[in-house]
């Protein structure tokens, strides 16, 4: 396979690896704690702002903007260097976080989360790209395991901090916690990461970036809007579909002609990258379902507060580290396909167990299940990140890493839309069936149920009926998670049998994928 040429030294040469790694750990903590805190606080936020029917947008708009900007920032990191793009992304993320902290209504929160997502579209892919620059393949999985430990720390600290802010101060403070960590990571990267890039004029694929942005925004907005309104065949929805099809088709055409394509299509002639992208998409659909609906079960069905809801996710963030370290040994001894199949088999086990739970399930069961999920995601995410980076040389490592990150984000975005649609339909159906026996229940009652303070004001009989409605909706979502896990598992068998020895030599895969 041909590669984009760059006469400068490989990024990372001469850097202070320890300080840069610390900075990347801080940046990872920044994004990791954001996820656990927001998941912990979301039931309280939607209850206070009366936005259960729009809850998905708080997650979806963040995922949408990060999905759109990830490949753009990945390509810019290859053209202009990792340091400047990392800094730009962190500044945007912190600005969005600050504005989210000042949000006074659901509309403001959604718009500011969009800005936060743009910054996240640079932070995570560039973080993993820098790791790929600094460390050889045989060390990369171990370093990613260390980075994964930060997710475990954030998993413990996030619910505690988030629960404290929600229950003692205000949920607005969950966003301000990002600021000191972001500033620290920027200072460390600026001082310690050394790069050598050509000072020549760069050819930026403006047309590709513009058409990709318009097409993806139209598609993802249509999916999310459809999940809210259920009007999938309305005139406005058809226009969005048409716009998405036209602009994405135009994007693909532009990418075949551009001198420096934003997303080189030849990447997907490499079987490793194609399979990694598809399976990452599917596994991320499972991940977002866990992050959104398990905390809702803990608060709405079991009646616990925000702190306990967040702790239901904590085991996953801790055992993720175990999976990441395990994947390093598996890659060396067994190769990529064996490692991916094992990780996805564990994903199926967790999803099947979750789909079998009923209203009597205890909180402890969720701890165990999310712990199982963490091992799976630790293996799968690490294996496919290393696989994508090893399939190309360093001049395309940024865009290759970004492509995998893009598909993970798209998987979460599609997952939110699919689950939101199905969940809302199940709730509406259940509420309609129970109108006679209950004397009438509304969606607003579900809003009240998932906040322990307002749930206490509901009659005990009504609370039990509402819990049954909520369980019915979430049980349907958990069945979808199990089905998607099975499809992802099957996809892993399409990986080539190339062993870790070729990866350790950092020999890019051929376009055929063999």
Short mmCIF file of C-alpha atoms in Angstrom, two decimals:
data_model
loop_
_atom_site.label_atom_id
_atom_site.label_comp_id
_atom_site.label_asym_id
_atom_site.label_seq_id
_atom_site.Cartn_x
_atom_site.Cartn_y
_atom_site.Cartn_z
CA UNK A 1 0.00 0.00 0.00
CA UNK A 2 1.27 3.49 -0.76
CA UNK A 3 1.63 6.09 1.97
CA UNK A 4 1.57 9.84 2.30
CA UNK A 5 5.18 10.96 2.45
CA UNK A 6 6.60 13.36 4.99
CA UNK A 7 10.29 14.18 5.13
CA UNK A 8 10.32 15.18 8.80
CA UNK A 9 11.27 12.87 11.61
CA UNK A 10 8.54 10.70 12.99
CA UNK A 11 6.41 12.57 15.53
CA UNK A 12 7.49 11.85 19.07
CA UNK A 13 11.22 11.55 18.37
CA UNK A 14 13.15 13.26 21.18
CA UNK A 15 10.06 13.76 23.35
CA UNK A 16 9.95 13.30 27.10
CA UNK A 17 7.87 10.13 26.96
CA UNK A 18 7.12 10.10 30.68
CA UNK A 19 5.74 13.64 30.77
CA UNK A 20 3.79 13.22 27.54
CA UNK A 21 2.30 9.96 28.82
CA UNK A 22 1.28 11.71 32.04
CA UNK A 23 -0.36 14.43 29.95
CA UNK A 24 -2.24 11.83 27.94
CA UNK A 25 -3.35 10.14 31.14
CA UNK A 26 -4.66 13.49 32.37
CA UNK A 27 -6.46 14.08 29.06
CA UNK A 28 -7.94 10.59 29.25
CA UNK A 29 -9.10 11.32 32.77
CA UNK A 30 -10.69 14.50 31.40
CA UNK A 31 -12.85 12.62 28.90
CA UNK A 32 -13.38 9.53 31.09
CA UNK A 33 -14.66 11.37 34.12
CA UNK A 34 -16.94 13.40 31.83
CA UNK A 35 -18.70 10.22 30.78
CA UNK A 36 -19.17 8.82 34.29
CA UNK A 37 -20.25 12.15 35.79
CA UNK A 38 -22.79 12.94 33.06
CA UNK A 39 -24.22 9.41 33.21
CA UNK A 40 -24.53 9.74 36.99
CA UNK A 41 -26.19 13.14 36.85
CA UNK A 42 -28.37 12.68 33.78
CA UNK A 43 -31.51 11.37 35.54
CA UNK A 44 -31.41 14.40 37.85
CA UNK A 45 -30.72 16.80 34.97
CA UNK A 46 -33.63 15.59 32.85
CA UNK A 47 -35.93 15.61 35.85
CA UNK A 48 -34.97 19.19 36.81
CA UNK A 49 -35.15 20.47 33.23
CA UNK A 50 -38.21 18.31 32.38
CA UNK A 51 -36.51 16.71 29.42
CA UNK A 52 -36.83 12.91 29.48
CA UNK A 53 -38.11 12.91 25.90
CA UNK A 54 -35.03 14.96 24.90
CA UNK A 55 -32.52 13.18 27.12
CA UNK A 56 -31.01 11.36 24.15
CA UNK A 57 -29.98 14.70 22.61
CA UNK A 58 -27.58 15.44 25.48
CA UNK A 59 -25.70 12.29 24.52
CA UNK A 60 -26.46 12.30 20.80
CA UNK A 61 -25.35 15.85 19.96
CA UNK A 62 -22.03 15.26 21.74
CA UNK A 63 -21.55 12.05 19.78
CA UNK A 64 -22.71 13.66 16.53
CA UNK A 65 -20.25 16.55 16.60
CA UNK A 66 -17.37 14.38 17.78
CA UNK A 67 -18.14 11.84 15.06
CA UNK A 68 -18.11 14.51 12.35
CA UNK A 69 -14.90 16.16 13.53
CA UNK A 70 -12.87 13.05 14.45
CA UNK A 71 -11.60 12.22 10.93
CA UNK A 72 -11.03 15.90 10.19
CA UNK A 73 -8.84 16.33 13.26
CA UNK A 74 -7.14 13.01 12.57
CA UNK A 75 -6.07 14.16 9.13
CA UNK A 76 -5.02 17.58 10.42
CA UNK A 77 -2.86 15.84 13.03
CA UNK A 78 -1.02 14.08 10.19
CA UNK A 79 -0.59 17.36 8.31
CA UNK A 80 0.20 19.86 11.07
CA UNK A 81 1.36 17.74 13.99
CA UNK A 82 -0.25 16.13 17.01
CA UNK A 83 0.58 18.90 19.48
CA UNK A 84 -1.31 21.77 17.84
CA UNK A 85 -4.42 19.67 17.12
CA UNK A 86 -4.42 18.26 20.66
CA UNK A 87 -4.26 21.82 22.03
CA UNK A 88 -7.05 23.09 19.78
CA UNK A 89 -9.28 20.17 20.72
CA UNK A 90 -8.67 20.62 24.44
CA UNK A 91 -9.45 24.35 24.28
CA UNK A 92 -12.75 23.67 22.50
CA UNK A 93 -13.63 20.90 24.96
CA UNK A 94 -12.97 23.15 27.96
CA UNK A 95 -14.96 26.02 26.44
CA UNK A 96 -17.89 23.69 25.86
CA UNK A 97 -17.60 22.29 29.39
CA UNK A 98 -17.63 25.76 30.90
CA UNK A 99 -20.71 26.76 28.93
CA UNK A 100 -22.46 23.50 29.88
CA UNK A 101 -21.84 24.40 33.51
CA UNK A 102 -23.74 27.65 33.01
CA UNK A 103 -26.65 26.08 31.08
CA UNK A 104 -30.05 27.08 32.40
CA UNK A 105 -32.31 25.00 30.18
CA UNK A 106 -32.24 21.90 28.00
CA UNK A 107 -31.66 23.82 24.76
CA UNK A 108 -28.57 25.53 26.11
CA UNK A 109 -27.18 22.28 27.49
CA UNK A 110 -27.64 20.53 24.15
CA UNK A 111 -25.93 23.32 22.17
CA UNK A 112 -23.00 23.53 24.56
CA UNK A 113 -22.60 19.77 24.54
CA UNK A 114 -22.26 20.07 20.76
CA UNK A 115 -19.25 22.36 21.21
CA UNK A 116 -17.82 20.01 23.81
CA UNK A 117 -18.16 17.17 21.31
CA UNK A 118 -16.18 19.07 18.68
CA UNK A 119 -13.26 19.27 21.10
CA UNK A 120 -13.62 15.59 22.01
CA UNK A 121 -13.37 14.82 18.29
CA UNK A 122 -9.71 15.83 18.53
CA UNK A 123 -8.69 14.71 22.02
CA UNK A 124 -9.28 10.96 21.92
CA UNK A 125 -7.95 10.07 18.44
CA UNK A 126 -4.92 12.34 18.80
CA UNK A 127 -4.23 10.86 22.25
CA UNK A 128 -4.09 7.34 20.82
CA UNK A 129 -2.09 8.58 17.81
CA UNK A 130 0.55 10.09 20.10
CA UNK A 131 0.78 6.77 21.96
CA UNK A 132 1.35 5.10 18.59
CA UNK A 133 4.12 7.62 17.84
CA UNK A 134 5.89 7.26 21.18
CA UNK A 135 5.81 3.49 21.68
CA UNK A 136 6.59 0.45 19.48
CA UNK A 137 3.83 -2.07 18.90
CA UNK A 138 5.01 -4.54 21.52
CA UNK A 139 4.72 -1.81 24.21
CA UNK A 140 1.65 -0.06 22.87
CA UNK A 141 -0.96 -2.41 24.33
CA UNK A 142 0.70 -2.19 27.77
CA UNK A 143 0.70 1.61 27.64
CA UNK A 144 -2.92 1.59 26.57
CA UNK A 145 -3.55 -0.65 29.56
CA UNK A 146 -1.99 2.03 31.77
CA UNK A 147 -4.15 4.63 30.05
CA UNK A 148 -7.06 2.28 30.71
CA UNK A 149 -6.31 2.46 34.43
CA UNK A 150 -7.33 6.10 34.24
CA UNK A 151 -10.78 4.98 33.17
CA UNK A 152 -10.88 2.86 36.31
CA UNK A 153 -9.86 5.80 38.49
CA UNK A 154 -12.42 8.01 36.75
CA UNK A 155 -14.99 5.28 37.23
CA UNK A 156 -14.49 5.44 40.99
CA UNK A 157 -14.04 9.20 41.31
CA UNK A 158 -16.69 10.18 38.74
CA UNK A 159 -19.78 8.83 40.53
CA UNK A 160 -18.51 10.16 43.87
CA UNK A 161 -17.85 13.63 42.52
CA UNK A 162 -20.94 13.62 40.33
CA UNK A 163 -23.16 12.38 43.13
CA UNK A 164 -21.70 14.97 45.52
CA UNK A 165 -22.31 17.83 43.08
CA UNK A 166 -25.83 16.65 42.22
CA UNK A 167 -26.95 15.97 45.78
CA UNK A 168 -25.01 18.67 47.71
CA UNK A 169 -24.25 21.50 45.27
CA UNK A 170 -25.69 21.50 41.75
CA UNK A 171 -25.36 19.35 38.63
CA UNK A 172 -23.88 22.41 36.85
CA UNK A 173 -20.61 21.76 38.69
CA UNK A 174 -20.08 18.40 36.99
CA UNK A 175 -18.79 20.26 33.93
CA UNK A 176 -16.47 22.67 35.74
CA UNK A 177 -14.38 19.75 37.05
CA UNK A 178 -12.88 19.35 33.55
CA UNK A 179 -11.11 22.71 33.53
CA UNK A 180 -8.04 22.11 35.75
CA UNK A 181 -7.30 18.73 34.16
CA UNK A 182 -7.55 20.13 30.64
CA UNK A 183 -5.21 23.01 31.39
CA UNK A 184 -2.65 20.67 32.98
CA UNK A 185 -2.64 18.30 29.99
CA UNK A 186 -2.15 21.18 27.53
CA UNK A 187 0.84 22.52 29.48
CA UNK A 188 2.52 19.11 29.69
CA UNK A 189 2.05 18.31 26.00
CA UNK A 190 3.26 21.76 24.92
CA UNK A 191 6.41 21.43 27.01
CA UNK A 192 7.30 17.78 26.46
CA UNK A 193 6.15 16.59 23.01
CA UNK A 194 8.73 17.20 20.28
CA UNK A 195 7.73 17.07 16.64
CA UNK A 196 9.42 17.72 13.31
CA UNK A 197 7.08 18.49 10.42
CA UNK A 198 7.78 20.13 7.10
CA UNK A 199 7.12 23.87 7.06
CA UNK A 200 5.67 23.64 3.57
CA UNK A 201 2.23 24.63 2.39
CA UNK A 202 -0.29 21.92 3.25
CA UNK A 203 -3.08 20.84 0.95
CA UNK A 204 -6.18 20.75 3.09
CA UNK A 205 -9.19 18.87 1.76
CA UNK A 206 -11.73 21.62 2.44
CA UNK A 207 -14.28 20.21 -0.01
CA UNK A 208 -14.07 16.77 1.57
CA UNK A 209 -14.40 18.16 5.08
CA UNK A 210 -17.40 20.31 4.10
CA UNK A 211 -19.32 17.59 2.26
CA UNK A 212 -18.59 15.02 4.97
CA UNK A 213 -19.79 17.42 7.68
CA UNK A 214 -23.03 18.30 5.88
CA UNK A 215 -23.79 14.70 4.94
CA UNK A 216 -23.09 13.25 8.38
CA UNK A 217 -24.94 15.98 10.24
CA UNK A 218 -27.99 15.44 8.01
CA UNK A 219 -27.88 11.67 8.52
CA UNK A 220 -27.29 11.68 12.27
CA UNK A 221 -29.79 14.48 12.86
CA UNK A 222 -32.39 12.51 10.90
CA UNK A 223 -31.75 9.42 12.99
CA UNK A 224 -32.01 11.26 16.28
CA UNK A 225 -35.03 13.34 15.25
CA UNK A 226 -36.78 10.25 13.99
CA UNK A 227 -36.20 8.52 17.31
CA UNK A 228 -38.01 11.40 19.04
CA UNK A 229 -40.90 12.08 16.68
CA UNK A 230 -41.30 8.61 15.13
CA UNK A 231 -42.10 10.38 11.83
CA UNK A 232 -39.51 8.50 9.79
CA UNK A 233 -41.32 9.04 6.47
CA UNK A 234 -42.31 12.70 6.85
CA UNK A 235 -41.33 15.27 4.23
CA UNK A 236 -38.64 16.85 6.38
CA UNK A 237 -37.12 13.47 7.17
CA UNK A 238 -37.02 12.50 3.49
CA UNK A 239 -35.23 15.76 2.71
CA UNK A 240 -32.65 14.98 5.38
CA UNK A 241 -32.10 11.50 3.96
CA UNK A 242 -31.71 12.92 0.46
CA UNK A 243 -29.24 15.56 1.66
CA UNK A 244 -27.23 12.91 3.50
CA UNK A 245 -27.11 10.64 0.45
CA UNK A 246 -26.12 13.43 -1.95
CA UNK A 247 -23.40 14.97 0.20
CA UNK A 248 -21.92 11.68 1.34
CA UNK A 249 -21.81 10.46 -2.27
CA UNK A 250 -20.15 13.72 -3.26
CA UNK A 251 -17.69 13.27 -0.38
CA UNK A 252 -16.71 9.81 -1.63
CA UNK A 253 -16.15 11.18 -5.12
CA UNK A 254 -14.01 14.06 -3.81
CA UNK A 255 -11.90 11.66 -1.74
CA UNK A 256 -10.95 9.72 -4.89
CA UNK A 257 -9.60 12.92 -6.50
CA UNK A 258 -8.10 14.90 -3.59
CA UNK A 259 -4.31 15.17 -3.30
CA UNK A 260 -4.54 14.88 0.52
CA UNK A 261 -7.95 13.26 1.14
CA UNK A 262 -9.46 13.86 4.55
CA UNK A 263 -10.31 10.15 4.84
CA UNK A 264 -8.24 8.13 2.32
CA UNK A 265 -10.57 5.48 0.95
CA UNK A 266 -7.61 3.19 0.28
CA UNK A 267 -7.50 2.60 4.03
CA UNK A 268 -10.57 0.42 3.67
CA UNK A 269 -8.86 -1.83 1.12
CA UNK A 270 -6.95 -3.13 4.14
CA UNK A 271 -9.03 -5.91 5.63
CA UNK A 272 -7.73 -5.27 9.17
CA UNK A 273 -9.04 -1.70 9.13
CA UNK A 274 -12.35 -2.57 7.47
CA UNK A 275 -13.17 -5.34 9.95
CA UNK A 276 -11.93 -3.26 12.88
CA UNK A 277 -14.19 -0.38 11.82
CA UNK A 278 -17.31 -2.55 11.48
CA UNK A 279 -16.82 -4.44 14.76
CA UNK A 280 -15.90 -1.23 16.61
CA UNK A 281 -19.16 0.30 15.35
CA UNK A 282 -21.21 -2.63 16.68
CA UNK A 283 -19.43 -2.98 20.03
CA UNK A 284 -19.83 0.75 20.65
CA UNK A 285 -23.57 0.42 20.07
CA UNK A 286 -23.56 -2.02 22.96
CA UNK A 287 -21.44 0.29 25.11
CA UNK A 288 -23.73 3.32 24.84
CA UNK A 289 -26.74 1.19 25.73
CA UNK A 290 -25.05 0.20 28.98
CA UNK A 291 -23.98 3.75 29.83
CA UNK A 292 -27.46 5.21 29.31
CA UNK A 293 -29.89 2.58 30.56
CA UNK A 294 -28.20 0.84 33.50
CA UNK A 295 -28.04 4.06 35.58
CA UNK A 296 -31.69 4.63 34.69
CA UNK A 297 -32.58 1.17 36.01
CA UNK A 298 -30.70 1.81 39.28
CA UNK A 299 -32.56 5.09 39.90
CA UNK A 300 -35.94 4.39 38.35
CA UNK A 301 -36.45 0.72 39.30
CA UNK A 302 -34.32 0.28 42.43
CA UNK A 303 -34.89 3.82 43.70
CA UNK A 304 -31.26 4.69 44.46
CA UNK A 305 -29.72 8.15 44.06
CA UNK A 306 -27.33 9.47 41.43
CA UNK A 307 -24.20 8.31 43.24
CA UNK A 308 -25.32 4.69 43.37
CA UNK A 309 -26.44 4.84 39.75
CA UNK A 310 -22.97 5.96 38.73
CA UNK A 311 -21.33 3.21 40.76
CA UNK A 312 -23.20 0.62 38.70
CA UNK A 313 -20.90 1.60 35.81
CA UNK A 314 -17.73 1.78 37.93
CA UNK A 315 -16.81 -1.95 37.72
CA UNK A 316 -16.72 -1.68 33.94
CA UNK A 317 -14.20 1.14 34.03
CA UNK A 318 -12.00 -0.79 36.47
CA UNK A 319 -12.04 -4.17 34.72
CA UNK A 320 -11.47 -2.38 31.41
CA UNK A 321 -7.87 -2.06 32.63
CA UNK A 322 -7.68 -5.83 33.16
CA UNK A 323 -8.92 -6.41 29.62
CA UNK A 324 -6.43 -3.93 28.16
CA UNK A 325 -3.47 -5.59 29.90
CA UNK A 326 -4.75 -9.02 28.94
CA UNK A 327 -5.00 -7.96 25.31
CA UNK A 328 -1.31 -7.03 25.30
CA UNK A 329 -0.35 -10.60 26.21
CA UNK A 330 -2.91 -12.09 23.83
CA UNK A 331 -1.68 -10.03 20.88
CA UNK A 332 1.87 -11.28 21.38
CA UNK A 333 0.97 -14.93 21.95
CA UNK A 334 -2.19 -15.48 19.90
CA UNK A 335 -2.53 -12.66 17.36
CA UNK A 336 -5.36 -10.26 16.57
CA UNK A 337 -8.16 -12.59 15.48
CA UNK A 338 -7.98 -14.85 18.55
CA UNK A 339 -7.84 -11.81 20.85
CA UNK A 340 -10.82 -10.12 19.18
CA UNK A 341 -12.93 -13.30 19.20
CA UNK A 342 -12.27 -13.85 22.90
CA UNK A 343 -13.17 -10.27 23.78
CA UNK A 344 -16.41 -10.41 21.80
CA UNK A 345 -17.38 -13.78 23.28
CA UNK A 346 -17.22 -12.13 26.70
CA UNK A 347 -19.36 -9.28 25.30
CA UNK A 348 -22.05 -11.81 24.32
CA UNK A 349 -21.97 -13.33 27.81
CA UNK A 350 -22.52 -9.95 29.46
CA UNK A 351 -25.33 -8.99 27.07
CA UNK A 352 -27.19 -12.28 27.46
CA UNK A 353 -27.00 -12.03 31.23
CA UNK A 354 -28.29 -8.46 31.16
CA UNK A 355 -31.21 -9.43 28.89
CA UNK A 356 -32.34 -12.09 31.40
CA UNK A 357 -32.76 -9.70 34.35
CA UNK A 358 -36.20 -8.92 35.73
CA UNK A 359 -37.60 -6.32 38.11
CA UNK A 360 -36.31 -8.22 41.16
CA UNK A 361 -32.62 -7.95 40.10
CA UNK A 362 -30.36 -6.52 42.80
CA UNK A 363 -27.81 -3.76 42.43
CA UNK A 364 -24.97 -6.25 43.00
CA UNK A 365 -25.89 -8.12 39.82
CA UNK A 366 -25.33 -4.97 37.79
CA UNK A 367 -21.87 -4.58 39.36
CA UNK A 368 -20.91 -8.06 38.18
CA UNK A 369 -22.36 -7.62 34.71
CA UNK A 370 -20.66 -4.28 34.07
CA UNK A 371 -17.42 -5.84 35.33
CA UNK A 372 -17.76 -8.53 32.67
CA UNK A 373 -18.42 -5.86 30.06
CA UNK A 374 -15.29 -3.99 31.12
CA UNK A 375 -13.02 -6.97 30.44
CA UNK A 376 -14.59 -7.33 27.01
CA UNK A 377 -14.25 -3.67 26.04
CA UNK A 378 -10.69 -3.53 27.37
CA UNK A 379 -9.71 -6.34 25.03
CA UNK A 380 -11.74 -5.26 22.00
CA UNK A 381 -10.90 -1.55 22.01
CA UNK A 382 -7.18 -2.15 22.55
CA UNK A 383 -6.91 -4.90 19.94
CA UNK A 384 -8.62 -2.91 17.19
CA UNK A 385 -6.77 0.32 17.99
CA UNK A 386 -3.39 -1.43 17.77
CA UNK A 387 -4.54 -3.29 14.65
CA UNK A 388 -5.53 -0.08 12.84
CA UNK A 389 -2.30 1.70 13.79
CA UNK A 390 -0.14 -1.26 12.74
CA UNK A 391 -1.80 -1.54 9.34
CA UNK A 392 -0.20 1.73 8.11
CA UNK A 393 3.01 3.70 8.64
CA UNK A 394 3.25 6.78 10.86
CA UNK A 395 2.38 9.25 8.10
CA UNK A 396 -1.17 7.87 8.09
CA UNK A 397 -1.38 6.83 11.73
CA UNK A 398 -3.47 9.85 12.70
CA UNK A 399 -6.16 9.32 10.10
CA UNK A 400 -6.13 5.54 10.63
CA UNK A 401 -6.64 5.93 14.37
CA UNK A 402 -9.29 8.58 13.74
CA UNK A 403 -11.18 6.27 11.37
CA UNK A 404 -11.57 3.66 14.11
CA UNK A 405 -12.58 6.37 16.59
CA UNK A 406 -15.09 7.66 14.04
CA UNK A 407 -16.78 4.29 13.71
CA UNK A 408 -16.91 3.89 17.47
CA UNK A 409 -18.58 7.26 17.78
CA UNK A 410 -20.97 6.49 14.92
CA UNK A 411 -21.89 3.26 16.66
CA UNK A 412 -22.78 5.15 19.82
CA UNK A 413 -24.74 7.73 17.83
CA UNK A 414 -26.71 5.12 15.90
CA UNK A 415 -27.20 3.18 19.12
CA UNK A 416 -28.69 6.15 20.95
CA UNK A 417 -31.14 6.72 18.07
CA UNK A 418 -32.13 3.06 17.75
CA UNK A 419 -32.53 2.46 21.47
CA UNK A 420 -34.28 5.78 22.00
CA UNK A 421 -36.84 4.96 19.33
CA UNK A 422 -37.49 1.48 20.61
CA UNK A 423 -37.50 2.54 24.28
CA UNK A 424 -39.95 5.39 23.71
CA UNK A 425 -42.27 3.16 21.69
CA UNK A 426 -42.24 0.51 24.41
CA UNK A 427 -43.02 3.12 27.07
CA UNK A 428 -45.87 4.61 25.02
CA UNK A 429 -47.32 1.16 24.38
CA UNK A 430 -47.09 0.10 28.01
CA UNK A 431 -48.56 3.36 29.28
CA UNK A 432 -51.47 3.07 26.84
CA UNK A 433 -52.22 -0.49 27.97
CA UNK A 434 -52.23 0.53 31.62
CA UNK A 435 -54.52 3.56 31.26
CA UNK A 436 -57.59 1.67 32.46
CA UNK A 437 -56.09 -0.23 35.39
CA UNK A 438 -54.02 2.69 36.69
CA UNK A 439 -56.37 5.55 36.10
CA UNK A 440 -53.92 7.13 33.70
CA UNK A 441 -50.11 7.37 33.70
CA UNK A 442 -48.08 9.84 31.68
CA UNK A 443 -44.52 10.14 30.43
CA UNK A 444 -44.06 12.93 32.98
CA UNK A 445 -44.62 10.30 35.68
CA UNK A 446 -41.60 8.38 34.38
CA UNK A 447 -39.62 11.63 34.65
CA UNK A 448 -40.64 11.82 38.30
CA UNK A 449 -39.89 8.15 38.93
CA UNK A 450 -36.23 8.32 37.91
CA UNK A 451 -35.50 11.12 40.40
CA UNK A 452 -35.58 9.76 43.98
CA UNK A 453 -36.77 13.11 45.37
CA UNK A 454 -39.82 13.38 43.11
CA UNK A 455 -40.40 9.61 43.14
CA UNK A 456 -41.07 9.84 46.87
CA UNK A 457 -44.11 12.00 46.09
CA UNK A 458 -45.73 9.25 43.98
CA UNK A 459 -48.22 6.80 45.55
CA UNK A 460 -46.63 3.41 46.20
CA UNK A 461 -49.04 1.62 43.85
CA UNK A 462 -48.30 4.05 41.04
CA UNK A 463 -44.55 3.68 41.59
CA UNK A 464 -44.74 -0.09 41.22
CA UNK A 465 -46.75 0.19 38.00
CA UNK A 466 -44.35 2.78 36.61
CA UNK A 467 -41.37 0.57 37.50
CA UNK A 468 -42.92 -2.28 35.53
CA UNK A 469 -43.36 0.02 32.53
CA UNK A 470 -39.76 1.19 32.79
CA UNK A 471 -38.44 -2.38 33.07
CA UNK A 472 -40.40 -3.42 30.00
CA UNK A 473 -38.83 -0.66 27.94
CA UNK A 474 -35.29 -1.35 29.14
CA UNK A 475 -35.65 -5.12 28.77
CA UNK A 476 -36.35 -4.57 25.07
CA UNK A 477 -33.18 -2.47 24.79
CA UNK A 478 -31.12 -5.17 26.53
CA UNK A 479 -32.34 -7.79 24.05
CA UNK A 480 -31.10 -5.54 21.24
CA UNK A 481 -27.69 -5.37 22.94
CA UNK A 482 -27.49 -9.16 22.95
CA UNK A 483 -28.36 -9.40 19.25
CA UNK A 484 -25.78 -6.75 18.27
CA UNK A 485 -23.11 -8.53 20.36
CA UNK A 486 -23.68 -11.75 18.40
CA UNK A 487 -23.30 -9.93 15.07
CA UNK A 488 -20.05 -8.27 16.25
CA UNK A 489 -18.71 -11.67 17.35
CA UNK A 490 -19.38 -13.13 13.92
CA UNK A 491 -17.60 -10.19 12.27
CA UNK A 492 -14.37 -10.87 14.17
CA UNK A 493 -13.91 -14.13 12.23
CA UNK A 494 -13.27 -12.03 9.11
CA UNK A 495 -9.95 -10.78 10.52
CA UNK A 496 -6.86 -12.18 8.77
CA UNK A 497 -4.83 -14.78 10.65
CA UNK A 498 -1.73 -12.56 10.61
CA UNK A 499 0.07 -13.03 13.91
CA UNK A 500 1.50 -10.47 16.29
CA UNK A 501 5.05 -10.98 15.02
CA UNK A 502 4.29 -8.99 11.88
CA UNK A 503 2.68 -6.29 13.96
CA UNK A 504 5.66 -6.09 16.31
CA UNK A 505 7.87 -5.41 13.32
CA UNK A 506 5.49 -2.52 12.53
CA UNK A 507 5.05 -3.78 8.98
CA UNK A 508 1.90 -2.25 7.46
CA UNK A 509 -0.62 -4.68 6.06
CA UNK A 510 -1.01 -4.94 2.34
CA UNK A 511 -4.11 -3.56 0.69
CA UNK A 512 -5.47 -7.07 0.29
CA UNK A 513 -5.42 -7.46 4.06
CA UNK A 514 -3.31 -10.61 3.99
#
